[in-house]
Amino acid sequence: YLGRQKSNRFPQQIHLLQMMREVWEYHKEEIQRRNIDVQILIPSSLKILAEEGLIHHILLNIFSESLARVEDGKKITIIRDRTSALGLRFEITSPKSQLRFEQASLELCITRVLLEQYGYQLIHEENENIWIATLVFDKAAEENYSINKTCA
């Protein structure tokens, strides 16, 4: 991923569905080899205002963590989180037993720090039957966005 780092450092409209498809494509070989069912159920209209490279990195980290925790032949579901205005929920209903209740991975910790630096949030939940990571973005993309609105 590091070689693919995007250079745009200014907030812009990001279509989350499109970016999740890019992240899926990055992991396509592993997904197919492990026969993992990935369901991306994000409305095409869901957009946020953020730095593109940052959000791509965050989504890639959370998806990598999801792959590490899902058993071969099982499912990862990515949906719009209904408890927040702008959020994505990554859900695994039968996580690998050897990874349950361990400390958070380095990827998850880095992702949490990145999110919090930009005023976003990571909510991580797990028990013996489910693993959930919810990304909460608070900056909706506005059609009439100007840099002055965000700096005030």
mmCIF file of C-alpha atoms in Angstrom:
data_model
loop_
_atom_site.group_PDB
_atom_site.id
_atom_site.type_symbol
_atom_site.label_atom_id
_atom_site.label_comp_id
_atom_site.label_asym_id
_atom_site.label_seq_id
_atom_site.Cartn_x
_atom_site.Cartn_y
_atom_site.Cartn_z
ATOM 1 C CA TYR A 1 0.000 0.000 0.000
ATOM 2 C CA LEU A 2 2.722 2.508 0.833
ATOM 3 C CA GLY A 3 3.683 2.802 -2.830
ATOM 4 C CA ARG A 4 0.117 3.796 -3.663
ATOM 5 C CA GLN A 5 -0.048 6.682 -1.174
ATOM 6 C CA LYS A 6 -2.132 9.516 -2.589
ATOM 7 C CA SER A 7 -0.610 12.965 -2.467
ATOM 8 C CA ASN A 8 -3.719 15.143 -2.165
ATOM 9 C CA ARG A 9 -3.579 16.673 1.328
ATOM 10 C CA PHE A 10 -6.717 18.817 1.028
ATOM 11 C CA PRO A 11 -10.211 17.678 1.978
ATOM 12 C CA GLN A 12 -12.341 16.584 -0.927
ATOM 13 C CA GLN A 13 -15.489 14.622 -1.561
ATOM 14 C CA ILE A 14 -14.877 10.909 -1.205
ATOM 15 C CA HIS A 15 -17.331 8.319 -2.442
ATOM 16 C CA LEU A 16 -16.984 5.596 0.203
ATOM 17 C CA LEU A 17 -18.418 2.829 -1.992
ATOM 18 C CA GLN A 18 -15.915 3.538 -4.744
ATOM 19 C CA MET A 19 -13.020 3.620 -2.289
ATOM 20 C CA MET A 20 -14.139 0.358 -0.629
ATOM 21 C CA ARG A 21 -14.178 -1.278 -4.058
ATOM 22 C CA GLU A 22 -10.565 -0.142 -4.546
ATOM 23 C CA VAL A 23 -9.631 -1.652 -1.183
ATOM 24 C CA TRP A 24 -11.449 -4.886 -2.101
ATOM 25 C CA GLU A 25 -9.551 -4.984 -5.408
ATOM 26 C CA TYR A 26 -6.254 -4.609 -3.537
ATOM 27 C CA HIS A 27 -7.079 -7.769 -1.525
ATOM 28 C CA LYS A 28 -8.871 -9.628 -4.334
ATOM 29 C CA GLU A 29 -6.342 -12.448 -4.620
ATOM 30 C CA GLU A 30 -6.470 -13.310 -0.894
ATOM 31 C CA ILE A 31 -10.266 -13.000 -0.806
ATOM 32 C CA GLN A 32 -10.614 -15.457 -3.684
ATOM 33 C CA ARG A 33 -7.934 -17.848 -2.394
ATOM 34 C CA ARG A 34 -9.592 -18.024 1.038
ATOM 35 C CA ASN A 35 -13.120 -18.117 -0.428
ATOM 36 C CA ILE A 36 -14.278 -15.181 1.688
ATOM 37 C CA ASP A 37 -17.662 -13.640 0.908
ATOM 38 C CA VAL A 38 -17.289 -9.850 1.071
ATOM 39 C CA GLN A 39 -20.551 -7.929 1.004
ATOM 40 C CA ILE A 40 -20.160 -4.187 0.535
ATOM 41 C CA LEU A 41 -23.596 -2.738 1.202
ATOM 42 C CA ILE A 42 -22.853 0.983 1.113
ATOM 43 C CA PRO A 43 -25.155 3.376 -0.743
ATOM 44 C CA SER A 44 -23.441 4.968 -3.735
ATOM 45 C CA SER A 45 -24.593 8.366 -2.451
ATOM 46 C CA LEU A 46 -22.575 8.091 0.797
ATOM 47 C CA LYS A 47 -19.798 10.685 0.628
ATOM 48 C CA ILE A 48 -17.561 12.302 3.205
ATOM 49 C CA LEU A 49 -15.283 15.320 3.138
ATOM 50 C CA ALA A 50 -11.761 14.256 3.989
ATOM 51 C CA GLU A 51 -8.222 13.741 2.791
ATOM 52 C CA GLU A 52 -8.335 10.949 0.208
ATOM 53 C CA GLY A 53 -5.025 9.281 1.096
ATOM 54 C CA LEU A 54 -5.869 9.219 4.790
ATOM 55 C CA ILE A 55 -9.284 7.624 4.272
ATOM 56 C CA HIS A 56 -7.850 5.087 1.836
ATOM 57 C CA HIS A 57 -5.195 4.132 4.394
ATOM 58 C CA ILE A 58 -7.805 3.821 7.158
ATOM 59 C CA LEU A 59 -10.128 1.658 5.058
ATOM 60 C CA LEU A 60 -7.229 -0.520 3.960
ATOM 61 C CA ASN A 61 -6.153 -1.066 7.586
ATOM 62 C CA ILE A 62 -9.656 -1.945 8.798
ATOM 63 C CA PHE A 63 -10.232 -4.280 5.872
ATOM 64 C CA SER A 64 -6.856 -5.966 6.496
ATOM 65 C CA GLU A 65 -7.821 -6.439 10.137
ATOM 66 C CA SER A 66 -11.148 -7.923 9.044
ATOM 67 C CA LEU A 67 -9.332 -10.389 6.775
ATOM 68 C CA ALA A 68 -7.014 -11.367 9.617
ATOM 69 C CA ARG A 69 -9.981 -12.134 11.853
ATOM 70 C CA VAL A 70 -12.344 -13.907 9.445
ATOM 71 C CA GLU A 71 -12.190 -17.661 8.947
ATOM 72 C CA ASP A 72 -11.735 -19.057 5.446
ATOM 73 C CA GLY A 73 -15.050 -19.499 3.676
ATOM 74 C CA LYS A 74 -16.861 -17.038 5.964
ATOM 75 C CA LYS A 75 -18.260 -13.546 5.395
ATOM 76 C CA ILE A 76 -17.256 -9.931 5.962
ATOM 77 C CA THR A 77 -20.118 -7.430 5.769
ATOM 78 C CA ILE A 78 -19.490 -3.731 5.276
ATOM 79 C CA ILE A 79 -22.567 -1.573 5.751
ATOM 80 C CA ARG A 80 -23.524 1.983 6.511
ATOM 81 C CA ASP A 81 -23.723 2.301 10.266
ATOM 82 C CA ARG A 82 -27.199 3.490 11.254
ATOM 83 C CA THR A 83 -26.210 4.686 14.741
ATOM 84 C CA SER A 84 -24.173 7.598 13.389
ATOM 85 C CA ALA A 85 -24.751 10.182 10.698
ATOM 86 C CA LEU A 86 -21.758 9.018 8.680
ATOM 87 C CA GLY A 87 -20.258 5.682 9.524
ATOM 88 C CA LEU A 88 -19.118 2.375 8.093
ATOM 89 C CA ARG A 89 -19.516 -0.864 9.999
ATOM 90 C CA PHE A 90 -17.239 -3.865 9.320
ATOM 91 C CA GLU A 91 -18.773 -7.015 10.751
ATOM 92 C CA ILE A 92 -17.613 -10.630 11.074
ATOM 93 C CA THR A 93 -20.139 -12.989 12.642
ATOM 94 C CA SER A 94 -17.801 -15.879 13.440
ATOM 95 C CA PRO A 95 -14.296 -14.545 14.106
ATOM 96 C CA LYS A 96 -11.286 -16.815 14.365
ATOM 97 C CA SER A 97 -11.297 -18.279 17.862
ATOM 98 C CA GLN A 98 -7.566 -17.783 18.409
ATOM 99 C CA LEU A 99 -7.920 -14.028 17.786
ATOM 100 C CA ARG A 100 -10.830 -13.403 20.128
ATOM 101 C CA PHE A 101 -10.275 -11.079 23.058
ATOM 102 C CA GLU A 102 -6.622 -10.446 22.229
ATOM 103 C CA GLN A 103 -5.179 -6.971 22.377
ATOM 104 C CA ALA A 104 -5.925 -4.831 19.371
ATOM 105 C CA SER A 105 -3.515 -5.268 16.482
ATOM 106 C CA LEU A 106 -1.019 -2.607 15.468
ATOM 107 C CA GLU A 107 -3.151 -1.855 12.375
ATOM 108 C CA LEU A 108 -6.190 -1.230 14.551
ATOM 109 C CA CYS A 109 -4.215 0.995 16.941
ATOM 110 C CA ILE A 110 -2.733 3.049 14.095
ATOM 111 C CA THR A 111 -6.159 3.395 12.527
ATOM 112 C CA ARG A 112 -7.661 4.623 15.794
ATOM 113 C CA VAL A 113 -4.914 7.261 16.174
ATOM 114 C CA LEU A 114 -5.327 8.449 12.569
ATOM 115 C CA LEU A 115 -9.088 8.724 12.951
ATOM 116 C CA GLU A 116 -8.891 10.599 16.243
ATOM 117 C CA GLN A 117 -6.345 13.084 14.854
ATOM 118 C CA TYR A 118 -8.968 14.167 12.328
ATOM 119 C CA GLY A 119 -11.900 14.178 14.721
ATOM 120 C CA TYR A 120 -13.249 10.807 13.600
ATOM 121 C CA GLN A 121 -13.845 7.758 15.756
ATOM 122 C CA LEU A 122 -13.291 3.994 15.773
ATOM 123 C CA ILE A 123 -15.660 1.880 17.830
ATOM 124 C CA HIS A 124 -14.408 -1.670 18.257
ATOM 125 C CA GLU A 125 -16.580 -4.403 19.755
ATOM 126 C CA GLU A 126 -16.176 -8.140 20.064
ATOM 127 C CA ASN A 127 -17.430 -11.171 21.882
ATOM 128 C CA GLU A 128 -17.366 -14.916 21.190
ATOM 129 C CA ASN A 129 -19.809 -14.607 18.252
ATOM 130 C CA ILE A 130 -19.024 -11.314 16.535
ATOM 131 C CA TRP A 131 -16.270 -8.830 15.715
ATOM 132 C CA ILE A 132 -17.305 -5.295 14.737
ATOM 133 C CA ALA A 133 -15.304 -2.218 13.829
ATOM 134 C CA THR A 134 -17.282 0.950 13.153
ATOM 135 C CA LEU A 135 -15.681 3.996 11.569
ATOM 136 C CA VAL A 136 -17.523 7.220 12.384
ATOM 137 C CA PHE A 137 -16.895 10.193 10.095
ATOM 138 C CA ASP A 138 -18.470 13.488 11.070
ATOM 139 C CA LYS A 139 -17.850 15.564 7.964
ATOM 140 C CA ALA A 140 -20.436 15.073 5.255
ATOM 141 C CA ALA A 141 -19.513 16.141 1.765
ATOM 142 C CA GLU A 142 -21.316 19.316 0.802
ATOM 143 C CA GLU A 143 -21.935 20.261 -2.803
ATOM 144 C CA ASN A 144 -21.016 23.916 -2.063
ATOM 145 C CA TYR A 145 -17.935 23.165 -0.011
ATOM 146 C CA SER A 146 -15.355 25.905 0.476
ATOM 147 C CA ILE A 147 -12.190 25.779 2.538
ATOM 148 C CA ASN A 148 -13.377 28.764 4.614
ATOM 149 C CA LYS A 149 -16.312 26.772 5.992
ATOM 150 C CA THR A 150 -14.048 24.124 7.465
ATOM 151 C CA CYS A 151 -11.542 26.534 9.004
ATOM 152 C CA ALA A 152 -14.047 28.647 10.910
#
